[in-house]
Tab-separated table of C-alpha atoms and ligand atoms in Angstrom:
chain	number	residue	atom	x	y	z
A	1	UNK	CA	-5.698	38.332	-6.489
A	2	UNK	CA	-7.541	35.680	-4.495
A	3	UNK	CA	-7.416	35.905	-0.714
A	4	UNK	CA	-6.093	32.305	-0.277
A	5	UNK	CA	-3.696	30.209	-2.231
A	6	UNK	CA	-5.465	27.075	-1.198
A	7	UNK	CA	-8.946	26.132	-0.066
A	8	UNK	CA	-8.866	22.733	1.694
A	9	UNK	CA	-12.226	21.013	1.753
A	10	UNK	CA	-12.385	18.619	4.667
A	11	UNK	CA	-10.531	18.784	8.008
A	12	UNK	CA	-9.850	15.008	8.218
A	13	UNK	CA	-6.322	13.679	8.198
A	14	UNK	CA	-5.845	14.208	4.429
A	15	UNK	CA	-6.973	17.843	4.606
A	16	UNK	CA	-5.132	18.580	7.858
A	17	UNK	CA	-1.832	17.248	6.497
A	18	UNK	CA	-2.127	19.231	3.309
A	19	UNK	CA	-3.079	22.427	5.211
A	20	UNK	CA	-0.179	22.007	7.621
A	21	UNK	CA	2.426	21.483	4.826
A	22	UNK	CA	1.086	24.241	2.676
A	23	UNK	CA	1.057	26.789	5.592
A	24	UNK	CA	4.587	25.681	6.500
A	25	UNK	CA	5.610	26.459	2.890
A	26	UNK	CA	4.200	29.989	3.342
A	27	UNK	CA	0.895	29.543	1.605
A	28	UNK	CA	-2.278	31.222	2.656
A	29	UNK	CA	-4.719	28.389	3.510
A	30	UNK	CA	-8.405	28.184	4.347
A	31	UNK	CA	-9.836	24.893	5.686
A	32	UNK	CA	-13.566	24.260	5.669
A	33	UNK	CA	-15.644	21.321	6.883
A	34	UNK	CA	-19.367	20.653	6.671
A	35	UNK	CA	-19.262	18.951	10.067
A	36	UNK	CA	-19.340	20.990	13.290
A	37	UNK	CA	-15.902	19.638	14.307
A	38	UNK	CA	-12.477	19.021	12.878
A	39	UNK	CA	-10.739	15.607	12.384
A	40	UNK	CA	-13.105	13.916	10.087
A	41	UNK	CA	-13.551	10.260	11.033
A	42	UNK	CA	-10.695	10.248	13.501
A	43	UNK	CA	-12.521	12.751	15.674
A	44	UNK	CA	-12.413	11.963	19.348
A	45	UNK	CA	-14.538	13.781	22.073
A	46	UNK	CA	-13.854	13.862	25.744
A	47	UNK	CA	-16.759	12.546	27.811
A	48	UNK	CA	-16.453	11.822	31.493
A	49	UNK	CA	-12.595	12.037	31.106
A	50	UNK	CA	-12.659	9.453	28.318
A	51	UNK	CA	-11.551	10.247	24.742
A	52	UNK	CA	-14.380	8.585	22.770
A	53	UNK	CA	-13.646	7.559	19.177
A	54	UNK	CA	-16.857	8.945	17.754
A	55	UNK	CA	-16.630	7.284	14.313
A	56	UNK	CA	-15.218	3.932	15.318
A	57	UNK	CA	-12.012	2.674	17.036
A	58	UNK	CA	-8.864	4.074	15.479
A	59	UNK	CA	-5.490	2.563	16.123
A	60	UNK	CA	-2.569	4.151	14.555
A	61	UNK	CA	-0.087	1.628	13.065
A	62	UNK	CA	2.563	2.057	10.403
A	63	UNK	CA	5.842	0.716	9.019
A	64	UNK	CA	6.634	4.129	7.565
A	65	UNK	CA	9.197	5.832	9.721
A	66	UNK	CA	8.660	9.197	8.037
A	67	UNK	CA	4.858	9.146	8.765
A	68	UNK	CA	5.540	8.069	12.352
A	69	UNK	CA	7.992	10.842	12.883
A	70	UNK	CA	5.646	13.305	11.152
A	71	UNK	CA	2.714	12.600	13.565
A	72	UNK	CA	4.956	12.510	16.522
A	73	UNK	CA	6.013	16.091	15.881
A	74	UNK	CA	2.516	17.227	16.888
A	75	UNK	CA	1.548	15.098	19.852
A	76	UNK	CA	2.818	12.307	21.968
A	77	UNK	CA	1.649	8.768	21.188
A	78	UNK	CA	1.127	6.120	23.834
A	79	UNK	CA	2.234	2.512	23.583
A	80	UNK	CA	-1.241	0.985	22.974
A	81	UNK	CA	-1.090	-2.336	21.212
A	82	UNK	CA	-4.253	-3.716	19.670
A	83	UNK	CA	-5.096	-7.185	21.013
A	84	UNK	CA	-8.693	-7.845	20.516
A	85	UNK	CA	-10.484	-10.766	22.173
A	86	UNK	CA	-13.001	-12.884	20.330
A	87	UNK	CA	-16.174	-13.942	22.221
A	88	UNK	CA	-17.865	-16.942	20.646
A	89	UNK	CA	-20.968	-17.759	22.575
A	90	UNK	CA	-19.211	-16.994	25.853
A	91	UNK	CA	-15.939	-18.792	24.929
A	92	UNK	CA	-12.975	-16.399	24.774
A	93	UNK	CA	-10.202	-16.595	22.233
A	94	UNK	CA	-7.092	-14.452	21.560
A	95	UNK	CA	-6.700	-12.641	18.264
A	96	UNK	CA	-5.155	-12.515	15.755
A	97	UNK	CA	-4.786	-16.319	15.193
A	98	UNK	CA	-1.642	-17.259	17.132
A	99	UNK	CA	-0.385	-19.867	19.613
A	100	UNK	CA	-2.655	-18.539	22.395
A	101	UNK	CA	-5.717	-19.118	20.033
A	102	UNK	CA	-4.561	-22.613	19.014
A	103	UNK	CA	-4.056	-23.523	22.612
A	104	UNK	CA	-7.512	-22.248	23.585
A	105	UNK	CA	-9.196	-23.970	20.609
A	106	UNK	CA	-7.439	-27.357	20.642
A	107	UNK	CA	-5.362	-27.586	23.825
A	108	UNK	CA	-2.182	-27.818	21.752
A	109	UNK	CA	1.010	-26.665	23.454
A	110	UNK	CA	3.758	-26.526	20.826
A	111	UNK	CA	3.898	-24.864	17.444
A	112	UNK	CA	4.449	-28.282	15.924
A	113	UNK	CA	1.239	-29.586	17.352
A	114	UNK	CA	-0.631	-26.427	16.170
A	115	UNK	CA	0.709	-26.756	12.655
A	116	UNK	CA	-0.219	-30.372	12.562
A	117	UNK	CA	-3.798	-29.649	13.617
A	118	UNK	CA	-4.115	-26.863	10.942
A	119	UNK	CA	-2.619	-29.227	8.302
A	120	UNK	CA	-5.109	-31.912	9.111
A	121	UNK	CA	-8.086	-29.533	8.743
A	122	UNK	CA	-6.897	-27.567	5.625
A	123	UNK	CA	-6.856	-30.881	3.685
A	124	UNK	CA	-10.479	-30.416	2.727
A	125	UNK	CA	-9.475	-27.596	0.455
A	126	UNK	CA	-7.770	-28.781	-2.633
A	127	UNK	CA	-6.476	-26.271	-5.247
A	128	UNK	CA	-6.345	-22.529	-5.032
A	129	UNK	CA	-9.042	-21.084	-2.634
A	130	UNK	CA	-11.655	-19.299	-4.652
A	131	UNK	CA	-13.598	-17.532	-1.990
A	132	UNK	CA	-13.231	-16.333	1.683
A	133	UNK	CA	-14.510	-19.560	3.157
A	134	UNK	CA	-11.968	-21.685	1.325
A	135	UNK	CA	-9.166	-19.244	1.998
A	136	UNK	CA	-9.917	-19.085	5.720
A	137	UNK	CA	-10.094	-22.963	6.038
A	138	UNK	CA	-6.900	-23.241	4.108
A	139	UNK	CA	-5.190	-20.762	6.438
A	140	UNK	CA	-6.373	-21.887	9.845
A	141	UNK	CA	-8.694	-24.913	9.456
A	142	UNK	CA	-12.437	-25.424	9.864
A	143	UNK	CA	-12.692	-25.154	13.610
A	144	UNK	CA	-11.326	-21.533	13.641
A	145	UNK	CA	-13.308	-20.705	10.540
A	146	UNK	CA	-16.584	-21.843	12.144
A	147	UNK	CA	-16.047	-20.163	15.445
A	148	UNK	CA	-14.027	-17.094	14.835
A	149	UNK	CA	-14.443	-16.100	11.187
A	150	UNK	CA	-17.738	-17.253	9.614
A	151	UNK	CA	-20.259	-15.332	11.796
A	152	UNK	CA	-18.226	-12.171	12.196
A	153	UNK	CA	-17.402	-11.870	8.518
A	154	UNK	CA	-21.082	-12.539	7.407
A	155	UNK	CA	-22.275	-9.860	9.819
A	156	UNK	CA	-19.633	-7.414	8.837
A	157	UNK	CA	-20.171	-7.757	5.052
A	158	UNK	CA	-23.730	-8.864	4.956
A	159	UNK	CA	-22.888	-11.705	2.582
A	160	UNK	CA	-22.162	-15.426	2.749
A	161	UNK	CA	-18.408	-16.228	3.134
A	162	UNK	CA	-18.635	-18.194	-0.137
A	163	UNK	CA	-19.590	-15.029	-1.959
A	164	UNK	CA	-16.703	-12.877	-0.591
A	165	UNK	CA	-13.299	-12.476	-2.123
A	166	UNK	CA	-10.478	-14.538	-0.511
A	167	UNK	CA	-8.167	-11.548	-0.019
A	168	UNK	CA	-10.225	-9.950	2.802
A	169	UNK	CA	-9.143	-12.635	5.316
A	170	UNK	CA	-5.437	-12.392	4.250
A	171	UNK	CA	-5.256	-9.160	6.112
A	172	UNK	CA	-5.168	-10.988	9.448
A	173	UNK	CA	-1.896	-12.440	10.647
A	174	UNK	CA	-1.537	-16.198	11.454
A	175	UNK	CA	1.362	-16.817	13.762
A	176	UNK	CA	2.864	-19.922	15.335
A	177	UNK	CA	4.181	-17.704	18.104
A	178	UNK	CA	2.599	-16.458	21.348
A	179	UNK	CA	1.871	-12.933	20.068
A	180	UNK	CA	-1.457	-11.156	20.481
A	181	UNK	CA	-0.473	-8.031	18.552
A	182	UNK	CA	-3.123	-7.557	15.900
A	183	UNK	CA	-0.804	-5.593	13.550
A	184	UNK	CA	2.451	-6.406	11.890
A	185	UNK	CA	3.670	-2.899	12.207
A	186	UNK	CA	6.946	-1.372	13.474
A	187	UNK	CA	5.098	1.605	15.090
A	188	UNK	CA	1.777	1.681	16.870
A	189	UNK	CA	-0.098	3.736	19.377
A	190	UNK	CA	-2.834	6.299	20.151
A	191	UNK	CA	-2.357	10.022	20.477
A	192	UNK	CA	-2.222	10.904	24.146
A	193	UNK	CA	-5.434	12.902	24.832
A	194	UNK	CA	-7.131	11.881	21.575
A	195	UNK	CA	-6.985	12.316	17.797
A	196	UNK	CA	-8.715	15.652	17.887
A	197	UNK	CA	-5.620	17.078	19.699
A	198	UNK	CA	-3.433	15.733	16.876
A	199	UNK	CA	-5.494	17.349	14.162
A	200	UNK	CA	-5.849	20.589	16.083
A	201	UNK	CA	-2.129	20.727	16.429
A	202	UNK	CA	-1.725	20.226	12.707
A	203	UNK	CA	-4.210	23.044	12.030
A	204	UNK	CA	-2.629	25.400	14.563
A	205	UNK	CA	-2.590	28.956	13.116
A	206	UNK	CA	-4.707	28.046	10.096
A	207	UNK	CA	-8.137	29.542	9.489
A	208	UNK	CA	-10.862	26.841	9.827
A	209	UNK	CA	-14.645	27.291	9.030
A	210	UNK	CA	-16.821	24.594	10.313
A	211	UNK	CA	-20.475	23.904	9.384
A	212	UNK	CA	-19.558	24.968	5.837
A	213	UNK	CA	-20.579	22.787	2.946
A	214	UNK	CA	-18.359	23.278	-0.083
A	215	UNK	CA	-20.769	21.929	-2.619
A	216	UNK	CA	-23.635	24.176	-1.412
A	217	UNK	CA	-21.542	27.296	-1.699
A	218	UNK	CA	-19.080	26.169	-4.360
A	219	UNK	CA	-19.010	29.311	-6.534
A	220	UNK	CA	-18.452	31.641	-3.670
A	221	UNK	CA	-15.795	29.481	-1.977
A	222	UNK	CA	-13.979	28.833	-5.274
A	223	UNK	CA	-13.758	32.534	-5.664
A	224	UNK	CA	-11.665	32.834	-2.502
A	225	UNK	CA	-8.758	30.626	-3.537
A	226	UNK	CA	-6.314	29.894	-6.399
A	227	UNK	CA	-6.594	26.120	-5.916
A	228	UNK	CA	-8.808	23.681	-4.107
A	229	UNK	CA	-7.925	20.433	-2.395
A	230	UNK	CA	-11.199	18.351	-2.090
A	231	UNK	CA	-11.420	15.457	0.308
A	232	UNK	CA	-15.205	14.764	0.112
A	233	UNK	CA	-16.942	12.082	-1.874
A	234	UNK	CA	-15.994	12.159	-5.492
A	235	UNK	CA	-19.514	11.251	-6.761
A	236	UNK	CA	-21.036	14.046	-4.741
A	237	UNK	CA	-18.594	16.526	-6.313
A	238	UNK	CA	-19.988	15.627	-9.693
A	239	UNK	CA	-23.546	15.664	-8.383
A	240	UNK	CA	-23.838	11.840	-8.780
A	241	UNK	CA	-24.202	12.360	-12.610
A	242	UNK	CA	-22.816	8.906	-13.266
A	243	UNK	CA	-24.479	7.158	-10.329
A	244	UNK	CA	-23.839	6.490	-6.613
A	245	UNK	CA	-20.764	4.862	-5.364
A	246	UNK	CA	-21.745	2.249	-2.692
A	247	UNK	CA	-20.281	1.807	0.877
A	248	UNK	CA	-20.685	-0.504	3.854
A	249	UNK	CA	-21.949	1.511	6.722
A	250	UNK	CA	-21.625	1.105	10.545
A	251	UNK	CA	-23.973	2.179	13.200
A	252	UNK	CA	-22.555	2.873	16.648
A	253	UNK	CA	-24.640	2.609	19.867
A	254	UNK	CA	-22.653	4.340	22.609
A	255	UNK	CA	-23.489	4.003	26.292
A	256	UNK	CA	-22.150	5.566	29.521
A	257	UNK	CA	-22.038	2.848	32.192
A	258	UNK	CA	-21.841	3.415	35.928
A	259	UNK	CA	-19.037	0.792	36.382
A	260	UNK	CA	-15.325	1.070	36.061
A	261	UNK	CA	-14.693	-1.944	33.836
A	262	UNK	CA	-17.069	-3.547	31.405
A	263	UNK	CA	-15.012	-5.936	29.367
A	264	UNK	CA	-11.365	-5.499	30.459
A	265	UNK	CA	-10.205	-4.820	26.894
A	266	UNK	CA	-10.498	-2.040	24.312
A	267	UNK	CA	-12.073	-4.429	21.710
A	268	UNK	CA	-14.089	-7.612	21.998
A	269	UNK	CA	-15.334	-9.139	18.694
A	270	UNK	CA	-18.586	-11.168	18.879
A	271	UNK	CA	-17.858	-13.840	16.282
A	272	UNK	CA	-21.118	-15.795	16.484
A	273	UNK	CA	-23.905	-15.166	13.898
A	274	UNK	CA	-26.605	-14.600	16.440
A	275	UNK	CA	-25.264	-11.515	18.427
A	276	UNK	CA	-26.434	-8.598	16.347
A	277	UNK	CA	-23.304	-6.380	16.862
A	278	UNK	CA	-19.924	-7.225	15.436
A	279	UNK	CA	-17.855	-5.848	18.290
A	280	UNK	CA	-17.907	-3.735	21.401
A	281	UNK	CA	-15.298	-1.071	21.980
A	282	UNK	CA	-14.562	0.120	25.523
A	283	UNK	CA	-12.838	3.435	24.904
A	284	UNK	CA	-11.042	4.026	28.143
A	285	UNK	CA	-8.652	1.067	27.515
A	286	UNK	CA	-7.075	2.923	24.565
A	287	UNK	CA	-5.507	5.121	27.285
A	288	UNK	CA	-5.154	2.305	29.939
A	289	UNK	CA	-8.207	3.418	31.841
A	290	UNK	CA	-6.672	6.787	33.002
A	291	UNK	CA	-7.874	10.355	32.453
A	292	UNK	CA	-5.751	13.254	31.323
A	293	UNK	CA	-4.306	13.600	34.880
A	294	UNK	CA	-3.406	10.012	35.161
A	295	UNK	CA	-6.332	9.184	37.454
A	296	UNK	CA	-8.442	6.053	37.293
A	297	UNK	CA	-11.856	6.773	35.731
A	298	UNK	CA	-14.790	5.484	37.807
A	299	UNK	CA	-17.149	5.113	34.811
A	300	UNK	CA	-16.854	3.690	31.433
A	301	UNK	CA	-18.122	4.255	27.824
A	302	UNK	CA	-18.800	1.474	25.359
A	303	UNK	CA	-19.813	1.457	21.731
A	304	UNK	CA	-21.574	-1.428	20.072
A	305	UNK	CA	-20.892	-1.617	16.384
A	306	UNK	CA	-23.606	-2.793	13.985
A	307	UNK	CA	-22.560	-3.273	10.357
A	308	UNK	CA	-25.152	-2.240	7.933
A	309	UNK	CA	-25.840	-1.915	4.153
A	310	UNK	CA	-25.283	1.685	3.123
A	311	UNK	CA	-28.187	3.716	1.677
A	312	UNK	CA	-27.939	7.239	0.217
A	313	UNK	CA	-27.690	9.723	3.067
A	314	UNK	CA	-25.916	7.377	5.517
A	315	UNK	CA	-22.402	8.074	6.620
A	316	UNK	CA	-20.062	6.426	4.049
A	317	UNK	CA	-17.492	4.181	5.883
A	318	UNK	CA	-16.040	1.323	3.925
A	319	UNK	CA	-15.802	1.626	0.024
A	320	UNK	CA	-17.016	-1.575	-1.673
A	321	UNK	CA	-14.207	-2.178	-4.036
A	322	UNK	CA	-16.040	-4.641	-6.245
A	323	UNK	CA	-15.930	-4.503	-10.019
A	324	UNK	CA	-18.995	-2.471	-10.555
A	325	UNK	CA	-17.988	0.324	-8.049
A	326	UNK	CA	-14.347	0.294	-9.139
A	327	UNK	CA	-15.487	0.933	-12.692
A	328	UNK	CA	-17.757	3.657	-11.627
A	329	UNK	CA	-14.962	5.322	-9.595
A	330	UNK	CA	-12.683	5.066	-12.633
A	331	UNK	CA	-15.221	7.067	-14.663
A	332	UNK	CA	-15.544	9.707	-12.003
A	333	UNK	CA	-11.685	9.892	-11.809
A	334	UNK	CA	-11.523	10.662	-15.501
A	335	UNK	CA	-13.760	13.668	-14.849
A	336	UNK	CA	-11.718	14.652	-11.852
A	337	UNK	CA	-8.512	14.647	-13.814
A	338	UNK	CA	-9.979	17.372	-16.076
A	339	UNK	CA	-10.799	19.674	-13.185
A	340	UNK	CA	-7.800	21.937	-13.412
A	341	UNK	CA	-8.278	23.957	-10.273
A	342	UNK	CA	-9.414	21.182	-8.012
A	343	UNK	CA	-7.177	18.322	-6.672
A	344	UNK	CA	-8.842	15.206	-5.153
A	345	UNK	CA	-7.468	13.233	-2.262
A	346	UNK	CA	-8.319	11.025	0.791
A	347	UNK	CA	-10.503	8.033	1.338
A	348	UNK	CA	-13.765	9.602	-0.071
A	349	UNK	CA	-12.355	11.442	-3.025
A	350	UNK	CA	-10.163	8.481	-4.112
A	351	UNK	CA	-12.787	5.855	-3.007
A	352	UNK	CA	-10.134	3.789	-1.319
A	353	UNK	CA	-9.960	1.926	2.024
A	354	UNK	CA	-6.994	3.903	3.343
A	355	UNK	CA	-5.530	3.326	6.833
A	356	UNK	CA	-4.530	6.503	8.572
A	357	UNK	CA	-0.871	6.147	7.798
A	358	UNK	CA	-1.581	5.652	4.149
A	359	UNK	CA	-3.794	8.674	3.944
A	360	UNK	CA	-1.086	10.721	5.583
A	361	UNK	CA	1.517	9.273	3.158
A	362	UNK	CA	-0.692	10.170	0.228
A	363	UNK	CA	-1.245	13.683	1.431
A	364	UNK	CA	2.479	14.284	2.032
A	365	UNK	CA	3.025	12.992	-1.570
A	366	UNK	CA	0.504	15.340	-3.035
A	367	UNK	CA	2.081	18.263	-1.209
A	368	UNK	CA	5.494	17.460	-2.320
A	369	UNK	CA	4.188	17.429	-5.978
A	370	UNK	CA	2.455	20.765	-5.643
A	371	UNK	CA	5.041	22.626	-3.667
B	401	FAD	P1	-12.308	11.843	6.377
B	401	FAD	O1	-11.786	11.609	7.775
B	401	FAD	O2	-13.623	11.226	6.067
B	401	FAD	O3	-12.403	13.427	6.203
B	401	FAD	C1	-13.149	14.014	5.124
B	401	FAD	C2	-13.754	15.260	5.686
B	401	FAD	O4	-14.307	15.981	4.596
B	401	FAD	C3	-14.827	15.004	6.710
B	401	FAD	O5	-14.551	15.728	7.888
B	401	FAD	C4	-16.098	15.548	5.987
B	401	FAD	O6	-17.053	16.166	6.881
B	401	FAD	C5	-15.497	16.614	5.053
B	401	FAD	N1	-16.394	16.861	3.834
B	401	FAD	C6	-16.880	15.945	3.063
B	401	FAD	N2	-17.640	16.596	2.076
B	401	FAD	C7	-17.584	17.917	2.376
B	401	FAD	C8	-18.188	18.996	1.767
B	401	FAD	N3	-18.962	18.973	0.704
B	401	FAD	N4	-17.941	20.228	2.266
B	401	FAD	C9	-17.159	20.416	3.439
B	401	FAD	N5	-16.558	19.281	4.022
B	401	FAD	C10	-16.789	18.095	3.482
B	401	FAD	N6	-7.413	3.583	9.976
B	401	FAD	C11	-6.336	3.107	10.704
B	401	FAD	O7	-5.223	3.393	10.386
B	401	FAD	N7	-6.513	2.399	11.839
B	401	FAD	C12	-7.775	2.094	12.333
B	401	FAD	O8	-7.886	1.479	13.427
B	401	FAD	C13	-8.850	2.518	11.610
B	401	FAD	N8	-10.118	2.254	11.957
B	401	FAD	C14	-11.175	2.621	11.187
B	401	FAD	C15	-12.504	2.338	11.659
B	401	FAD	C16	-13.608	2.694	10.913
B	401	FAD	C17	-15.008	2.362	11.367
B	401	FAD	C18	-13.392	3.426	9.717
B	401	FAD	C19	-14.559	3.847	8.892
B	401	FAD	C20	-12.114	3.732	9.245
B	401	FAD	C21	-10.968	3.373	10.054
B	401	FAD	N9	-9.717	3.760	9.658
B	401	FAD	C22	-8.685	3.308	10.405
B	401	FAD	C23	-9.425	4.544	8.439
B	401	FAD	C24	-9.426	6.108	8.758
B	401	FAD	O9	-10.641	6.540	9.330
B	401	FAD	C25	-9.114	6.920	7.451
B	401	FAD	O10	-7.895	6.571	6.929
B	401	FAD	C26	-9.021	8.462	7.648
B	401	FAD	O11	-9.935	8.898	8.567
B	401	FAD	C27	-9.315	9.115	6.344
B	401	FAD	O12	-9.073	10.521	6.406
B	401	FAD	P2	-9.638	11.456	5.222
B	401	FAD	O13	-9.212	12.819	5.555
B	401	FAD	O14	-9.383	10.905	3.924
B	401	FAD	O15	-11.272	11.341	5.370
B	402	UDP	N1	-12.274	-11.157	10.863
B	402	UDP	C1	-12.941	-12.308	11.362
B	402	UDP	N2	-13.001	-12.396	12.712
B	402	UDP	C2	-12.557	-11.423	13.563
B	402	UDP	C3	-11.894	-10.374	12.999
B	402	UDP	C4	-11.836	-10.264	11.620
B	402	UDP	O1	-13.313	-13.198	10.603
B	402	UDP	O2	-12.654	-11.647	14.820
B	402	UDP	C5	-12.269	-11.082	9.357
B	402	UDP	C6	-13.415	-10.260	8.719
B	402	UDP	O3	-13.718	-10.847	7.525
B	402	UDP	C7	-12.713	-8.943	8.454
B	402	UDP	C8	-11.350	-9.349	8.044
B	402	UDP	O4	-11.040	-10.439	8.889
B	402	UDP	O5	-13.380	-8.273	7.410
B	402	UDP	C9	-10.317	-8.317	8.261
B	402	UDP	O6	-10.316	-7.902	9.587
B	402	UDP	P1	-9.870	-6.436	10.008
B	402	UDP	O7	-9.919	-6.363	11.495
B	402	UDP	O8	-8.582	-6.084	9.332
B	402	UDP	O9	-11.056	-5.612	9.398
B	402	UDP	P2	-11.364	-4.075	9.327
B	402	UDP	O10	-12.535	-3.854	10.309
B	402	UDP	O11	-10.114	-3.274	9.658
B	402	UDP	O12	-11.761	-3.941	7.895
């Protein structure tokens, strides 16, 4: 008899949801993580009363009522709505592209005037857009492409917009209404007192071992449990025998500032090509500038985000779902499907750009299959 029914490798959202569901079903569960904290990439740390998103800004948004109700069982969510501002060489524009943006860009006042302006500018694209540049111009016209899309996208992806797939830009809403809500989602918010509190509540009563690398102690750890749920990188699991999967990486430069308000908004995107960072996050505004006791915070913490090409050893952030990497992932997946004892899930093990709600959905699905 093994000591545990399940060993869950990784205490990010995928691992935490699985552990919670399995424990609720009466299973003995052990969670391990190689990092020194729980939460994976949604980890937040309280500094000077501010919950700092240590691996980049995370805004929870979903259309899935079941997922929304599930996370709300553990903590309260606030009513934060993501409305980033674009800064193009000192000119400020509202995002996503909506009537406020069109008014700021062209001085147009009515939706009809805005539609007409876009129509005039999109004429230069004839036929089906074949890359991101053409797609962007055909959605919002050249002016917005030049000032709000081109520089940002080329910094973020490290490639020319003509070499990027059209679909990337379709994620952003274009609206002929006055609506700065970045997401088209029914439910949106940030866990009050941070994401770490959410994950800790999910893992309540479950044994967690931190600073424990599964792959370095695989044999011993496998010996403890009947089954394993692995949420680390799939290529690492197989010792990179077929090659490395590539990622885009992000570097964060975080500073504590002796002032109460740096930029007046949680996110400001720098959409010109020259500014080296893509955006600046001011963490306190995710919770409206208040600490856990509802008091104004006299200082502020900002993170500048620099997008960078990933190299082996860097933190993997965004999977590069191009043909080459997708094919390599498929080959790894074939190997994974043959591993009877180990189940693979989450953004690293499935090499998928998952939003948080999708990762939770996928973990809930896996649990309903195995329970
Ligand atoms: P992870 O959080 O990466 O967890 C995996 C865990 O496994 C890690 O803790 C890791 O340490 C551990 N692990 C790996 N290998 C081993 C090993 N060998 N041994 C032990 N432990 C191991 N989603 C949104 O919905 N909204 C957002 O605004 C948003 N913003 C984002 C911003 C950025 C910069 C990034 C990169 C992602 C963002 N996401 C956002 C996506 C979100 O971060 C993911 O959906 C979610 O964190 C994935 O959870 P996971 O459990 O699959 O992976
Ligand atoms: N984008 C842009 N200007 C902005 C914000 C986004 O051109 O101010 C583009 C960019 O190409 C990005 C895409 O829109 O990759 C999708 O944006 P989103 O915010 O969804 O990107 P994420 O960081 O979540 O991948």
